[in-house]
Amino acid sequence: MTRDRALCLPSARSDVPAFMVMDVMSAAARLEQAGRHVIHMEVGQPAAPAPATALAAAREALGGSGAALGYTESLGIPSLRRRIAHHYEEAYGEAVDPATVVVTTGSSGAFVLAFLALLEPGDRVALSVPAYPPYRHILTALGCEPVLIRTGADTRFALTPEALLAAHREKPLKAVLVASPANPTGTMMTAEALAELVATAEDAGIAFISDEIYHGLDYAFPATTALTASRRAVVINSFSKYFCMTGWRVGWMIAPEILVRPMERLHQNLAISVPTLSQVAAQAAFDGRAEMEAVKAGYARNRDILVKGLPACGIERFLPVDGAFYLYADVSDFTPDSHAFARALLEEAGVAVTPGLDFDPVSGHHFVRFSYARSEADMIEAVDRIGRWLKGMG
Ligand SMILES: Cc1ncc(COP(=O)(O)O)c(C=O)c1O
C-alpha cells in the first residue's frame, strides 16, 4: 500500500451501507437522460413545493439587507422555537416549553444530536424492522449497536412491549426508537399501543425516542405524540414531509430539559446553527396549513388509487396503509428477489420503486415500497403500467 493511500484510509466506522433508494434514483435518472418517461415512486419526498407563506418569508428575508442572515442561536431562532411549541398546543393539546425546543438540520440532524446526547459508544438501541435505514447506519457510525426487532402483521408491524423486554433481557438496551407513521411500512401505532410501549420502556430504564416526521399525514386515525405519554421522551419532527420542505433542511426536537444544554453544546460545536433562511421560512410554513391540507388530500386520493389498483394488477398483499405516503407490498408471488424485481420494473415499465432490502436486511427481498407523494395522474399511469407489465410476466 502506498504511503499516501495509507494516510487516507477510510475509518471502519465510515463503512456504512449506501442508502439503496439513491441508487434507484440514479438508475431512473439515467433512463430519463436517454429520453424515457419514468414515474417516480421510489423517492420519499413530496412533489409539491413549500407553502407559499414559507416562500414569501424567504423572499422577503433575501430582499432585505441580508444582515438578518447571520448565524442564529444554536438552539434556533427564539420565535421559531415558540411557534413550534405552540404547534403542540394546537395539534395535540400539549403544553410545551419553548426552552425545550431544539431546531435541527432536518430530523437527520436531530438523530445525530439525540444519539450523541443520550448514548455512549457500545450502547444498544432497539429499532423495529423494517425501518428507515439511516437509524441503524447513524448508530453504527457513532459506535452504538442497533438491535433489530422483527415485527409482523399480528401487531400491525409495530414494536410490542413484550418484544422490547425480550431484547432487553438478552442484553440491556439503552434506548428504543420508534416511528409512527412509519417508513417504509406506512403503518401507525394506536395511541394506546404507543403509550403502553413508552411506559414499558421507561419502567425498564430504556429511553424513548419518537420519530414523528410523518405526523400530519395520517389517514386511518390521528397520530399521537409520544409527549402525551411521557415528558421524558425525545420527540423528533421535521418540516420535510407535511410541509414539503425536504431541501430546506429544518427539523426539530422536543427534548427532556436535562438534555437541552448538552444538545446545545453539541450543536454549537457540530453545526453552529441551522441555516437562517430556512428557519425563517419554516416559521412561516405554519401559516400555510390550508395549502398543505390540500396536498394531503391529494395523497389520500393517490392512496385510494393504489389500494384499489394494485390488487387489480395482482399485488394483493400489502401492509395497512395508515399514514405517511408509503405502501409496502409483498411481491414474493412474482419474485424471490425484490431488488431484481425493482430493476426490471424500472427498465421495462418505467416505474421506479424501492426494494425492501433497504429497510429490512432479512425479509426485504420479498417487499417493495411504493411512494405515493407524486401527482394523481402519475398514480393512474403507474397502476396501468404495472398491470400491463405484470400481465406480460405471467
Ligand atoms: C422515517 C424518517 N425519518 C427521518 C427522515 C429524514 O428526514 P429529514 O432529515 O429530511 O427531516 C426520513 C426521510 O425520508 C424518514 O423517512
PDB file of C-alpha atoms and ligand atoms in Angstrom, residues 44 105-108 111 132 135 179 183 211 213-214 238 240-241 246 249 326, ligand 1:
ATOM      1  CA  GLY A  44     -39.861   9.655  -0.127  1.00  0.00           C
ATOM      2  CA  THR A 105     -30.922  20.363  10.224  1.00  0.00           C
ATOM      3  CA  GLY A 106     -33.883  18.168   9.369  1.00  0.00           C
ATOM      4  CA  SER A 107     -34.750  15.262  11.584  1.00  0.00           C
ATOM      5  CA  SER A 108     -31.483  13.731  10.315  1.00  0.00           C
ATOM      6  CA  PHE A 111     -30.869  11.924  15.293  1.00  0.00           C
ATOM      7  CA  TYR A 132     -35.754   3.746   7.911  1.00  0.00           C
ATOM      8  CA  TYR A 135     -31.316   4.916  12.015  1.00  0.00           C
ATOM      9  CA  ALA A 179     -41.726   5.979  14.154  1.00  0.00           C
ATOM     10  CA  ASN A 183     -41.278   4.411   6.806  1.00  0.00           C
ATOM     11  CA  ASP A 211     -39.599   9.934  15.165  1.00  0.00           C
ATOM     12  CA  ILE A 213     -41.687  13.132  10.925  1.00  0.00           C
ATOM     13  CA  TYR A 214     -44.833  11.822   9.193  1.00  0.00           C
ATOM     14  CA  SER A 238     -39.250  17.896  10.624  1.00  0.00           C
ATOM     15  CA  SER A 240     -39.557  17.940   5.296  1.00  0.00           C
ATOM     16  CA  LYS A 241     -42.700  15.879   4.811  1.00  0.00           C
ATOM     17  CA  THR A 246     -37.135  18.474   2.242  1.00  0.00           C
ATOM     18  CA  ARG A 249     -33.189  21.051   5.916  1.00  0.00           C
ATOM     19  CA  TYR A 326     -45.908   4.758   1.516  1.00  0.00           C
TER      20      TYR A 326
HETATM   21  C1  LIG B   1     -38.770   7.958   8.947  1.00  0.00           C
HETATM   22  C2  LIG B   1     -37.882   9.080   8.520  1.00  0.00           C
HETATM   23  N1  LIG B   1     -37.212   9.772   9.460  1.00  0.00           N
HETATM   24  C3  LIG B   1     -36.378  10.754   9.106  1.00  0.00           C
HETATM   25  C4  LIG B   1     -36.164  11.122   7.784  1.00  0.00           C
HETATM   26  C5  LIG B   1     -35.186  12.234   7.475  1.00  0.00           C
HETATM   27  O1  LIG B   1     -35.806  13.370   7.051  1.00  0.00           O
HETATM   28  P1  LIG B   1     -35.242  14.861   7.184  1.00  0.00           P
HETATM   29  O2  LIG B   1     -33.829  14.782   7.604  1.00  0.00           O
HETATM   30  O3  LIG B   1     -35.435  15.446   5.835  1.00  0.00           O
HETATM   31  O4  LIG B   1     -36.090  15.535   8.214  1.00  0.00           O
HETATM   32  C6  LIG B   1     -36.850  10.443   6.779  1.00  0.00           C
HETATM   33  C7  LIG B   1     -36.642  10.792   5.361  1.00  0.00           C
HETATM   34  O5  LIG B   1     -37.112  10.162   4.446  1.00  0.00           O
HETATM   35  C8  LIG B   1     -37.732   9.390   7.159  1.00  0.00           C
HETATM   36  O6  LIG B   1     -38.419   8.694   6.251  1.00  0.00           O
END
